[in-house]
Amino acid sequence: MFDIFKSMLKEEWRMHSNLFGNNGFSLFPVFIFLFAFLVSLVLPIFREIFTYAQIALGMHYLFLLLGGMIGAFGLMGREFMNRRFGQASLIAYSSRTLPVSERLIFANFLVKDIVYYFVLYVLPFIAGFSLAAALIQAENFHFPVTLLILLLTLSLSFMIGLSLVFFLSTIYAHSGKLLTSGLLASFILLLFVSGNPGSGSFYSLPSLSFFLLPSKNQFLLSSVLIIVPSVLSLVFLKVDFPQAKKSFPNSFSRLCERFGSYRYAAFVAKDLLDLKRSEGGFGKLIFSFLLPAALIWMLLSALEAVLPVLNTLILFSLILGVLSSSMYNWLTEYDIFASYAFFPLKPSDMIRSKLNSYLFLNLVPLILLVLLIFRIDPAVLLPALLLFIPISLYMVSILVYLTGLSPSINLYNGRTFALYTFSVMPLLLVNVILSMFSPFYAFINLLLLPLAFYLLGQGFRKWDRIESPRF
Amino acid sequence: MPAIERIDNAGSGITGFYRSLDMIEVKNLSKFYGSTKAVDSVSLSVERGELFGLLGPNGSGKTTMIKMLTGQIKPTSGSLKVHGVDVLEDPIRVRELVGVIPEQETPPSFLTAEEYLHFVAKVRKMEHYEAICERWFEFFDFKDQKNSLCKDLSRGTRQKLMFAQAFLHEPELAIIDEPLINLDPVMQRKVKDFLAGYVKNGGTIFISTHILEIAKQICTSIGIIYRGKLVYTGRMDNPLLQDGNLEEFFLELVSRPGNSDTCVSISAQYA
């Protein structure tokens, strides 16, 4: 069993270093370390605004989300690997050729994900935070005992997120429609309940509770939340074998007809069918967008309860704009330019087509935002929209410029990720601070529109110049 | 020296008053990746109505040649015209005019076979393409799979689909990397007959392959590339290449120790 685990670890490392280049990829944990270190240096400022418990809450939910997002990659990771490396080229997808059971392979895969991403994300983050905490002598984050507990509890949060999403994806494999409608109903319920959340309920995350007040019970509860969903995922594991072939009537032509003479009709129709028919289907919209959005809304609502100066709706518009840009990642998951390089198309044509699909998909967060605003405070509709739209466009223009048609791959390059962060973080911080004064500051973000269009133009030229992009 | 004729090219979309009879003209074409010479000073021409086979062992530079011919990668030096269009100046126009089948079949995973052909027709701005698509499903005998997702198709069926997409817009020139790969013997025969007929009707085909049988059976002329250098070009009706001599000739060219310059002198003995 240990051989499979070791091979999977090697495979993961080689795959990443092959995709992102040895230097670029090995820099990634270093960048996480530096980022955590630099952000943590301003901890005393954060302590003026937030309590110790609130900072801990933010960190633990961040890692819960991170675990969930890595788990969600399992929903579409297989497709990505198949496109890049050919069919069944990973051990995880080789249960038909290896003389071991699917469960054993999946168990190894789960442990490998935990160990690998612990080293890649969790450890560098804690190391950066600890170094900063030791230097600035952060109150309550005592070195080394509290920081060692933090290492444990953030890891637990990460594993809870990972195992819960693996479990959800297992249910999805058995009954996608049931899970989708169940989650959608839960989401809507949460959205309406979250108007008046009991802020205390957020502290019931066992890993967070353990950090704030270490006890055997909280540790056991955290472990149960990791082990039980993982075991259930293993017991009810379902591998989608290729013989389950699907047939579809020609929806492409029908969609194209609906778009009429729209220039990018064929590409947008194809992108929508990719999303609908790929593993997870439109469920990806729930796992990777609506659930994180709901979680963020609840956190913001909780923060507003203790920090009335925050404008939750405006901040939510800002974060929704950032979150929306992840939709560009989804759209580029199903294509490599090599599939189109022999047609009369340039990389910029493909990027333009993806941007058109992106605008279509952005209708989802837009509608969500409008509904939320009408329910809570219609007066902020205009500033919220003037924040959401330019931020979403600016974020995607940065992605296009830096990563072209392969954001999910190129962002793992340490240098690119650093550039991306430095292009985005200051802007977000300024927006967060300004939002405390008046929602109408949002008009300033209109200035981002010409910048976004400029970056897009430069991005088109840049990617057209690059010869035969691999992805 | 390529043959030149004065032609009336009104409406052909090809600029210039004169058009060479050559559908492909390549002069001193090189492609280097660092110190690796993938293609080294290759010159060749393919006339209209020819079925030209570029032969060579694996890794000899065939796919790099095809990528340069179709403007997917830029040469390090040299010039090339395809269908009368300078590839370096207007690669998009070249790909509009030419049908291409790449080395690996890559139809998008989540479109069905029929949807993919319709998608290609839309990308190529074709109208009234439904009947043409239907004919290709019938020709390759896979009508029953036209509603299957491309990812679920067998490699052979995907190759059929790639074949169909390349000829959908009825190009005058098709460039094909390993045309018979993954096809069963029945389909191989069908494709070979199709290609031969296509050339008879005035089309031009450029194929790359390492399967000598294909060259023997259908090519009108061949070029042999080895370690990036074109070590032989000539017509297939050359008596030296008949009666099984092609295999011997090819093996002698590519299996001699030493560099490809040695091969040039070997080919000179045969010429």
XYZ file of C-alpha atoms in Angstrom:
742
model
C 0.000 0.000 0.000
C 2.847 2.327 0.885
C 4.341 1.818 -2.584
C 1.198 3.182 -4.211
C 1.243 6.165 -1.892
C 4.913 6.887 -2.617
C 4.364 6.517 -6.349
C 1.364 8.846 -6.210
C 3.417 11.477 -4.399
C 6.208 11.209 -6.980
C 3.653 11.309 -9.765
C 2.008 14.445 -8.360
C 5.333 16.217 -8.020
C 6.520 15.221 -11.496
C 3.199 16.190 -13.010
C 3.319 19.643 -11.432
C 6.968 20.264 -12.186
C 6.369 19.101 -15.756
C 3.409 21.424 -16.122
C 4.804 24.486 -14.410
C 8.551 24.025 -14.760
C 10.815 22.911 -11.922
C 11.807 26.405 -10.831
C 8.366 27.947 -11.196
C 6.698 25.212 -9.214
C 9.266 24.868 -6.450
C 8.912 28.614 -5.904
C 5.223 28.263 -5.165
C 5.509 27.182 -1.472
C 8.204 29.832 -1.061
C 5.799 32.423 -2.343
C 3.048 31.209 0.011
C 5.551 31.491 2.866
C 6.543 35.045 1.897
C 2.955 36.085 1.337
C 1.840 34.736 4.737
C 4.867 36.344 6.375
C 4.291 39.791 4.847
C 0.542 39.818 5.494
C 1.090 38.634 9.058
C 3.478 41.495 9.727
C 0.458 43.800 9.730
C -1.213 41.658 12.373
C -1.047 44.468 14.963
C -3.180 46.618 12.607
C -5.655 43.783 12.170
C -5.731 43.387 15.951
C -7.011 46.954 16.207
C -10.018 46.000 14.061
C -10.562 42.311 14.769
C -10.412 40.239 17.916
C -7.981 37.386 18.339
C -10.875 34.936 17.941
C -12.071 36.614 14.728
C -8.609 36.381 13.170
C -8.462 32.715 14.124
C -11.961 32.257 12.673
C -10.898 33.783 9.356
C -7.813 31.582 9.133
C -9.656 28.366 9.941
C -12.457 29.018 7.451
C -9.871 29.950 4.835
C -8.280 26.524 5.211
C -11.672 24.816 5.295
C -12.392 26.493 1.954
C -8.975 25.571 0.602
C -9.516 21.907 1.461
C -12.923 22.070 -0.187
C -11.515 23.610 -3.343
C -8.758 21.019 -3.638
C -11.361 18.304 -3.093
C -13.570 19.900 -5.760
C -10.684 19.601 -8.194
C -11.309 15.863 -7.923
C -14.579 16.529 -9.748
C -12.896 17.778 -12.878
C -9.271 16.872 -12.343
C -9.593 13.676 -14.299
C -10.713 15.492 -17.415
C -7.856 17.912 -17.099
C -5.314 15.122 -16.742
C -6.760 13.231 -19.660
C -6.410 16.255 -21.884
C -2.881 16.895 -20.799
C -1.482 13.379 -20.477
C -3.861 11.095 -22.337
C -6.311 8.542 -20.994
C -5.744 6.880 -17.606
C -2.189 8.022 -17.263
C -2.399 8.585 -13.507
C -2.306 5.826 -10.913
C -5.565 7.143 -9.466
C -7.353 6.336 -12.733
C -5.658 3.002 -13.295
C -7.783 0.669 -11.196
C -8.613 -1.350 -14.292
C -4.985 -2.100 -15.061
C -3.492 -2.428 -11.592
C -4.111 -5.577 -9.506
C -5.458 -3.526 -6.572
C -8.945 -2.461 -5.626
C -10.428 0.937 -6.471
C -10.921 1.571 -2.746
C -7.255 1.055 -1.992
C -6.288 3.398 -4.813
C -8.796 6.010 -3.664
C -7.630 5.739 -0.027
C -4.064 6.335 -1.175
C -5.232 9.215 -3.341
C -6.971 10.832 -0.367
C -3.946 10.511 1.929
C -1.632 11.662 -0.840
C -3.766 14.797 -1.369
C -3.645 15.557 2.365
C 0.124 15.101 2.669
C 1.017 16.781 -0.637
C -1.104 19.874 -0.192
C -0.172 20.082 3.486
C 3.420 20.553 2.378
C 2.472 22.797 -0.526
C 0.030 25.157 1.238
C -0.490 24.560 4.948
C 3.109 24.277 6.105
C 4.478 27.317 4.201
C 1.523 29.404 5.403
C 2.037 28.470 9.047
C 5.803 28.922 8.725
C 5.356 32.433 7.296
C 2.752 33.328 9.891
C 4.860 31.903 12.756
C 7.966 33.786 11.714
C 6.009 37.048 11.556
C 4.250 36.294 14.841
C 7.599 35.616 16.523
C 9.112 38.827 15.117
C 6.266 41.141 16.048
C 5.479 39.206 19.222
C 1.842 38.891 18.273
C -0.409 38.895 21.245
C -2.046 35.512 21.887
C -0.168 33.805 19.048
C 2.595 32.628 21.345
C 5.638 30.962 19.906
C 5.912 27.972 19.839
C 2.994 26.349 21.716
C 0.042 28.295 20.298
C 1.559 28.251 16.836
C 2.013 24.486 16.987
C -1.638 24.152 17.975
C -2.486 26.438 15.059
C -0.552 24.149 12.732
C -2.613 21.232 13.974
C -5.998 22.967 13.851
C -5.491 24.600 10.442
C -4.487 21.178 9.122
C -7.656 19.760 10.659
C -9.748 22.490 8.999
C -8.090 21.743 5.675
C -8.765 18.004 6.047
C -12.385 18.590 7.075
C -12.949 20.656 3.917
C -11.239 18.049 1.762
C -13.066 15.035 3.181
C -16.465 16.758 3.148
C -16.134 17.644 -0.519
C -14.920 14.113 -1.363
C -17.998 12.828 0.414
C -20.283 15.231 -1.450
C -18.732 14.218 -4.740
C -19.327 10.539 -3.878
C -22.995 11.276 -3.267
C -22.988 13.207 -6.517
C -21.632 10.157 -8.362
C -24.642 8.166 -7.118
C -27.348 10.750 -7.454
C -26.256 13.997 -8.993
C -29.710 15.493 -9.329
C -30.623 14.778 -5.699
C -27.427 16.312 -4.388
C -27.650 19.327 -6.674
C -31.203 20.125 -5.676
C -30.441 19.427 -2.002
C -27.465 21.763 -2.009
C -29.345 24.400 -3.924
C -32.163 24.291 -1.381
C -29.650 24.460 1.501
C -27.925 27.370 -0.154
C -31.140 29.353 -0.597
C -32.105 28.562 2.992
C -28.692 29.708 4.244
C -28.927 32.865 2.188
C -32.201 33.860 3.806
C -31.256 32.722 7.296
C -27.922 34.539 7.129
C -29.602 37.929 7.418
C -29.483 37.447 11.190
C -26.863 34.864 11.887
C -25.928 34.031 15.401
C -22.268 34.916 15.127
C -21.478 32.295 17.772
C -22.514 29.479 15.446
C -19.445 30.099 13.290
C -17.204 29.215 16.191
C -18.660 25.733 16.386
C -16.273 24.492 13.713
C -14.500 21.860 15.881
C -10.987 22.645 14.676
C -11.503 26.331 15.481
C -13.065 25.523 18.866
C -10.081 23.302 19.639
C -7.701 26.141 18.800
C -9.547 28.640 20.968
C -10.111 26.228 23.838
C -8.208 22.962 23.437
C -10.198 19.956 24.611
C -10.219 16.263 23.872
C -13.838 16.411 22.713
C -13.194 19.059 20.066
C -10.222 17.141 18.759
C -12.270 13.948 18.572
C -15.100 15.779 16.852
C -12.672 17.189 14.274
C -11.296 13.725 13.667
C -14.799 12.325 13.243
C -15.568 15.027 10.679
C -12.514 13.914 8.734
C -12.701 10.162 9.135
C -16.453 9.525 8.781
C -16.963 11.313 5.426
C -13.744 9.766 4.121
C -14.761 6.253 5.155
C -18.256 6.748 3.724
C -16.675 7.973 0.478
C -14.579 4.794 0.381
C -17.476 2.500 1.212
C -19.789 4.025 -1.379
C -17.046 4.732 -3.887
C -18.238 4.742 -7.456
C -15.847 4.915 -10.341
C -17.287 6.282 -13.544
C -16.104 3.702 -16.041
C -15.860 4.693 -19.666
C -18.361 2.046 -20.764
C -21.051 4.309 -19.350
C -21.082 6.112 -22.678
C -23.549 8.879 -23.131
C -25.392 9.960 -26.228
C -26.814 13.382 -26.805
C -29.001 14.825 -29.533
C -27.487 17.778 -31.366
C -27.851 20.531 -28.745
C -24.970 22.475 -30.247
C -26.830 23.492 -33.383
C -29.948 24.369 -31.386
C -27.914 26.622 -29.083
C -26.182 28.251 -32.062
C -29.570 28.954 -33.624
C -30.690 30.678 -30.435
C -27.609 32.897 -30.476
C -28.411 33.894 -34.058
C -25.660 35.719 -35.907
C -23.705 36.409 -32.710
C -20.028 36.178 -33.685
C -18.965 33.818 -30.935
C -22.138 31.697 -30.994
C -20.341 28.438 -31.798
C -17.728 28.913 -29.098
C -20.146 29.992 -26.387
C -22.451 27.079 -27.258
C -19.499 24.698 -27.024
C -18.378 26.136 -23.678
C -21.862 25.793 -22.204
C -22.070 22.177 -23.373
C -18.613 21.502 -21.898
C -19.783 22.777 -18.537
C -23.053 20.906 -18.681
C -21.697 17.552 -19.854
C -18.395 17.329 -18.011
C -18.098 15.493 -14.695
C -20.032 17.386 -12.067
C -22.105 19.174 -14.707
C -23.619 22.448 -13.582
C -23.040 21.090 -10.049
C -19.604 22.716 -10.380
C -21.405 26.031 -10.214
C -22.661 25.042 -6.768
C -19.467 23.421 -5.436
C -16.995 25.945 -6.742
C -19.022 29.135 -6.775
C -22.333 29.281 -4.940
C -21.133 27.406 -1.825
C -18.001 29.543 -1.367
C -20.137 32.641 -2.057
C -22.636 31.564 0.601
C -19.822 30.891 3.058
C -18.318 34.316 2.417
C -21.710 35.985 2.814
C -22.177 34.303 6.167
C -18.701 35.320 7.329
C -19.281 38.913 6.244
C -22.630 38.971 7.999
C -20.957 37.705 11.164
C -18.232 40.329 10.859
C -20.790 43.089 10.389
C -22.371 42.084 13.680
C -19.139 42.909 15.481
C -17.883 45.608 13.092
C -20.845 47.770 12.048
C -18.511 50.033 10.060
C -18.256 47.299 7.429
C -20.726 47.480 4.567
C -21.495 43.817 4.003
C -23.241 44.243 0.667
C -20.459 46.367 -0.785
C -17.776 44.000 0.487
C -19.756 41.052 -0.839
C -19.948 42.728 -4.278
C -16.197 43.143 -4.181
C -15.508 39.534 -3.197
C -18.114 38.248 -5.642
C -16.252 40.089 -8.421
C -13.054 38.328 -7.355
C -14.756 34.965 -7.007
C -16.443 35.346 -10.404
C -13.099 35.473 -12.125
C -12.649 31.798 -11.181
C -15.271 31.084 -13.850
C -12.650 31.907 -16.456
C -10.618 29.002 -15.015
C -13.514 26.615 -15.514
C -14.043 27.722 -19.090
C -10.431 27.091 -19.965
C -10.348 23.679 -18.278
C -11.777 21.852 -21.284
C -9.598 23.159 -24.070
C -6.023 23.206 -25.079
C -5.131 25.520 -27.930
C -3.603 22.548 -29.786
C -7.181 21.427 -30.515
C -7.718 24.590 -32.546
C -4.218 25.403 -33.793
C -4.936 23.843 -37.195
C -8.051 25.948 -37.749
C -7.937 29.539 -38.999
C -7.802 30.811 -35.412
C -5.267 32.651 -33.275
C -4.873 32.199 -29.505
C -6.469 35.639 -29.091
C -9.577 34.436 -30.966
C -9.904 31.626 -28.438
C -9.357 33.988 -25.516
C -11.995 36.358 -26.913
C -14.431 33.485 -27.219
C -13.733 32.442 -23.613
C -14.316 36.012 -22.488
C -17.686 35.993 -24.213
C -18.617 32.805 -22.380
C -17.288 34.378 -19.195
C -19.673 37.305 -19.604
C -22.555 34.884 -20.037
C -21.610 32.957 -16.890
C -21.208 36.190 -14.955
C -24.958 36.591 -15.235
C -25.203 34.061 -12.365
C -23.329 36.185 -9.770
C -24.934 39.297 -11.180
C -28.438 37.929 -10.646
C -27.435 36.611 -7.215
C -26.130 40.018 -6.249
C -29.169 41.889 -7.529
C -31.541 39.527 -5.694
C -29.569 39.918 -2.490
C -29.474 43.697 -2.773
C -33.196 43.961 -3.462
C -33.837 41.821 -0.416
C -31.554 43.757 1.927
C -30.881 47.304 0.743
C -31.924 48.387 -2.780
C -30.248 51.776 -2.210
C -26.804 50.277 -2.762
C -27.709 48.630 -6.072
C -25.780 51.091 -8.224
C -22.539 51.212 -6.204
C -22.612 47.440 -5.747
C -22.919 46.896 -9.491
C -20.262 49.510 -10.179
C -18.001 47.534 -7.930
C -18.844 44.026 -9.067
C -18.626 44.621 -12.827
C -15.282 46.495 -13.006
C -13.664 44.173 -10.439
C -14.796 41.073 -12.317
C -13.513 42.535 -15.607
C -10.237 43.701 -14.103
C -9.609 40.342 -12.428
C -10.237 38.429 -15.630
C -8.066 40.840 -17.627
C -5.172 40.195 -15.215
C -5.760 36.465 -15.594
C -5.802 36.740 -19.384
C -2.672 38.852 -19.482
C -0.682 36.653 -17.102
C -2.008 33.196 -17.870
C -3.658 33.263 -21.303
C -5.764 30.185 -21.906
C -4.300 28.251 -18.977
C -4.916 30.047 -15.671
C -5.133 26.829 -13.652
C -1.683 25.838 -14.848
C 0.174 29.106 -15.143
C -0.913 30.430 -11.744
C 1.084 27.640 -10.095
C 4.208 29.267 -11.421
C 5.580 31.131 -8.398
C 6.548 34.234 -10.385
C 3.201 34.478 -12.162
C 1.316 33.963 -8.928
C 3.351 36.698 -7.261
C 2.558 39.098 -10.115
C -1.098 38.174 -9.948
C -1.208 38.744 -6.193
C 0.552 42.085 -6.401
C -1.811 43.200 -9.172
C -4.852 42.326 -7.123
C -4.188 42.582 -3.394
C -3.481 46.330 -3.097
C -6.610 47.074 -5.091
C -8.712 44.879 -2.846
C -7.261 46.375 0.320
C -7.953 49.924 -0.899
C -11.507 48.900 -1.735
C -12.043 47.322 1.687
C -10.816 50.462 3.448
C -12.782 52.890 1.238
C -15.953 50.819 1.606
C -16.041 51.812 5.282
C -16.621 55.462 4.409
C -19.389 55.410 1.823
C -20.754 52.897 -0.655
C -20.520 55.552 -3.363
C -16.719 55.368 -3.353
C -17.368 52.419 -5.726
C -17.612 54.869 -8.644
C -13.808 55.090 -8.500
C -13.675 51.519 -9.743
C -14.949 52.692 -13.109
C -11.321 53.691 -13.654
C -10.520 49.992 -13.764
C -12.462 49.537 -16.980
C -9.978 51.260 -19.343
C -7.153 49.489 -17.515
C -8.887 46.142 -17.968
C -9.406 46.750 -21.701
C -5.781 47.828 -22.069
C -4.595 44.664 -20.303
C -6.832 42.529 -22.479
C -5.423 44.132 -25.645
C -1.871 43.584 -24.415
C -2.774 40.034 -23.392
C -4.137 39.211 -26.864
C -0.932 40.446 -28.480
C 1.246 38.659 -25.934
C -0.395 35.253 -26.399
C -0.502 35.572 -30.179
C 3.260 36.118 -30.156
C 3.938 32.992 -28.096
C 4.613 30.133 -30.417
C 2.407 27.107 -30.202
C 1.254 27.426 -26.596
C 1.322 23.962 -25.064
C -1.980 24.301 -23.248
C 12.803 25.634 -60.038
C 9.025 25.687 -59.569
C 6.882 25.787 -62.668
C 5.071 29.101 -63.190
C 1.906 29.685 -65.138
C -0.169 32.758 -65.776
C -3.587 32.217 -64.367
C -6.815 34.018 -63.793
C -7.137 33.882 -60.062
C -10.151 36.136 -59.718
C -12.188 35.041 -56.775
C -9.652 32.494 -55.597
C -8.771 34.662 -52.648
C -5.090 34.304 -53.450
C -3.262 37.561 -53.909
C -0.849 38.162 -56.748
C -1.098 37.913 -60.493
C 0.987 34.847 -60.947
C 0.459 31.684 -59.066
C 2.971 28.924 -58.936
C 1.912 25.473 -59.944
C 3.487 24.436 -56.702
C 1.017 24.154 -53.874
C 3.896 24.004 -51.404
C 7.199 25.814 -51.877
C 9.766 25.546 -49.122
C 13.221 27.129 -49.302
C 16.041 26.564 -46.819
C 13.592 25.986 -44.013
C 15.081 25.444 -40.576
C 13.676 25.113 -37.096
C 16.013 25.010 -34.138
C 15.073 24.461 -30.516
C 18.176 25.676 -28.728
C 20.957 23.528 -30.106
C 18.551 20.893 -31.420
C 18.017 21.118 -35.160
C 14.480 19.799 -35.605
C 14.448 20.803 -39.287
C 17.646 21.800 -41.020
C 17.750 23.739 -44.343
C 14.941 21.845 -46.045
C 13.910 22.872 -49.568
C 11.131 21.124 -51.401
C 8.166 21.761 -53.635
C 4.913 19.925 -54.081
C 3.040 20.475 -57.312
C -0.694 20.774 -57.697
C -2.217 17.320 -58.128
C 0.523 15.478 -56.299
C 0.222 13.105 -53.384
C 3.475 13.807 -51.630
C 4.688 11.615 -48.794
C 7.226 12.894 -46.299
C 8.841 9.785 -44.904
C 11.117 9.531 -41.932
C 11.737 7.645 -38.724
C 10.186 8.816 -35.449
C 11.579 12.156 -34.318
C 13.051 13.030 -37.695
C 11.215 16.363 -38.051
C 8.056 15.398 -39.958
C 5.592 16.892 -37.479
C 7.693 20.042 -37.106
C 7.564 20.426 -40.902
C 3.779 20.103 -40.871
C 3.432 22.603 -38.065
C 5.534 25.101 -39.990
C 3.612 24.495 -43.210
C 0.361 25.260 -41.445
C 1.716 28.281 -39.587
C 1.399 26.702 -36.141
C 5.056 27.376 -35.434
C 7.457 29.827 -37.019
C 10.643 28.667 -38.716
C 13.992 29.823 -37.407
C 14.968 30.695 -40.968
C 13.864 30.109 -44.529
C 10.719 30.829 -46.469
C 7.591 28.871 -47.267
C 4.490 29.354 -49.369
C 1.430 27.192 -49.158
C -1.372 27.518 -51.673
C 0.361 30.653 -52.968
C 0.216 32.328 -49.560
C 3.305 33.276 -47.591
C 2.817 31.308 -44.381
C 4.832 33.717 -42.282
C 2.756 36.688 -43.420
C -0.697 35.150 -43.260
C -0.894 31.823 -41.412
C -4.609 32.248 -40.798
C -5.304 32.466 -44.547
C -3.275 29.295 -45.064
C -5.363 27.438 -42.501
C -8.529 28.788 -44.117
C -7.518 27.297 -47.444
C -5.972 24.055 -46.282
C -7.436 21.048 -44.491
C -5.218 19.741 -41.708
C -5.183 16.523 -39.728
C -2.760 16.853 -36.818
C -0.586 14.110 -35.410
C -2.886 13.320 -32.495
C -6.622 13.376 -32.827
C -7.973 16.114 -30.580
C -11.708 16.650 -31.007
C -13.215 18.400 -27.952
C -14.283 15.859 -25.332
C -17.809 17.043 -24.652
C -19.190 17.628 -28.113
C -20.740 14.711 -29.958
C -19.216 13.638 -33.260
C -21.967 15.404 -35.200
C -21.713 18.532 -33.071
C -17.961 18.634 -33.638
C -18.359 18.614 -37.407
C -21.004 21.343 -37.131
C -18.648 23.298 -34.869
C -15.849 23.025 -37.439
C -18.245 24.139 -40.171
C -19.161 27.199 -38.105
C -15.486 28.006 -37.407
C -14.849 27.756 -41.152
C -17.898 29.978 -41.773
C -19.570 27.368 -43.956
C -23.255 27.428 -44.837
C -25.495 24.465 -45.629
C -23.036 22.007 -44.150
C -25.471 19.491 -42.663
C -25.686 17.321 -45.773
C -21.891 17.358 -46.194
C -21.438 16.189 -42.600
C -23.987 13.476 -43.160
C -22.063 12.242 -46.220
C -18.899 11.870 -44.136
C -20.725 9.820 -41.506
C -21.936 7.558 -44.283
C -18.572 7.405 -46.014
C -16.786 6.278 -42.866
C -19.700 4.176 -41.737
C -20.100 5.638 -38.258
C -23.509 7.223 -38.491
C -24.568 5.204 -35.444
C -22.009 7.088 -33.333
C -22.725 10.609 -34.408
C -24.501 11.332 -31.113
C -21.674 9.911 -28.968
C -19.364 12.255 -27.115
C -15.961 12.576 -28.761
C -14.276 11.412 -25.564
C -16.187 8.135 -25.746
C -15.225 7.383 -29.341
C -12.535 4.830 -30.106
C -9.242 6.172 -31.438
C -10.088 4.876 -34.886
C -13.443 6.641 -34.903
C -11.826 9.839 -33.689
C -9.363 9.594 -36.565
C -12.310 9.235 -38.952
C -13.796 12.344 -37.437
C -10.558 14.253 -37.832
C -10.442 13.138 -41.439
C -13.953 14.411 -41.998
C -13.214 17.801 -40.428
C -10.163 18.286 -42.633
C -12.102 17.717 -45.854
C -15.355 19.341 -44.755
C -14.678 22.591 -46.615
C -13.392 20.698 -49.673
C -9.912 22.207 -49.648
C -7.628 22.031 -52.678
C -4.760 21.017 -50.404
C -4.800 18.755 -47.379
C -1.884 18.267 -45.014
C -2.087 15.071 -43.012
C 0.151 13.759 -40.258
C 0.031 9.944 -40.224
C -3.214 9.482 -42.169
C -3.897 5.815 -41.454
C -3.039 5.740 -37.793
C -5.614 3.831 -35.684
C -7.702 2.830 -38.695
C -8.632 -0.807 -39.342
C -7.618 -2.443 -42.639
C -11.038 -1.859 -44.219
C -10.940 1.830 -43.396
C -7.292 2.086 -44.395
C -8.193 0.823 -47.832
C -11.111 3.228 -48.030
C -8.945 6.185 -47.029
C -6.201 5.254 -49.467
C -8.736 5.008 -52.278
C -10.234 8.313 -51.236
C -6.865 10.072 -51.211
C -5.912 8.639 -54.593
C -9.252 9.723 -56.045
C -8.952 13.139 -54.462
C -5.632 13.724 -56.169
C -6.979 12.432 -59.500
C -9.718 15.046 -59.271
C -7.177 17.855 -58.970
C -6.592 17.986 -55.230
C -3.175 17.953 -53.623
C -2.188 15.962 -50.569
C 0.857 16.231 -48.337
C 1.183 13.377 -45.882
C 3.826 12.528 -43.365
C 4.313 8.951 -42.323
C 6.807 6.377 -41.217
C 4.805 3.573 -42.798
C 6.464 2.869 -46.131
C 3.528 0.813 -47.411
C 1.425 3.934 -47.682
C 4.048 5.677 -49.781
C 4.395 2.651 -52.030
C 0.664 2.322 -52.556
C -0.566 5.863 -53.021
C 2.158 8.541 -53.151
C 3.152 10.066 -56.453
C 6.357 11.495 -54.988
C 8.224 11.275 -51.710
C 10.759 13.038 -49.578
C 12.806 11.322 -46.904
C 13.714 13.338 -43.854
C 16.267 12.160 -41.342
C 17.511 14.062 -38.321
C 15.910 17.222 -39.679
C 17.560 17.066 -43.105
C 15.763 16.200 -46.298
C 17.972 13.450 -47.619
C 15.973 12.456 -50.664
C 13.154 13.726 -52.854
C 11.892 12.112 -55.992
C 8.968 10.611 -57.831
C 7.653 7.229 -56.868
C 7.744 6.028 -60.459
C 11.535 6.059 -60.241
C 12.482 2.420 -61.025
C 14.924 2.447 -58.111
C 12.015 2.672 -55.695
C 9.915 -0.072 -57.270
C 9.602 -3.737 -56.311
C 10.428 -3.418 -52.646
C 13.428 -1.174 -53.202
C 11.870 1.691 -51.257
C 12.269 -0.162 -47.987
C 15.893 -1.024 -48.655
C 16.596 2.481 -49.855
C 14.943 4.018 -46.812
C 16.678 1.736 -44.338
C 20.040 2.370 -45.899
C 19.481 6.109 -45.673
C 18.440 6.157 -42.059
C 20.375 3.299 -40.460
C 23.899 4.158 -41.515
C 26.018 5.368 -38.619
C 27.111 8.987 -38.793
C 25.240 12.143 -39.531
C 22.667 12.961 -42.139
C 25.286 14.426 -44.508
C 26.411 10.849 -45.118
C 22.879 10.079 -46.153
C 22.885 12.806 -48.785
C 25.782 11.107 -50.487
C 24.040 7.739 -50.247
C 20.937 9.149 -51.905
C 23.149 10.647 -54.592
C 24.306 7.111 -55.466
C 20.714 6.134 -56.109
C 19.741 9.265 -58.018
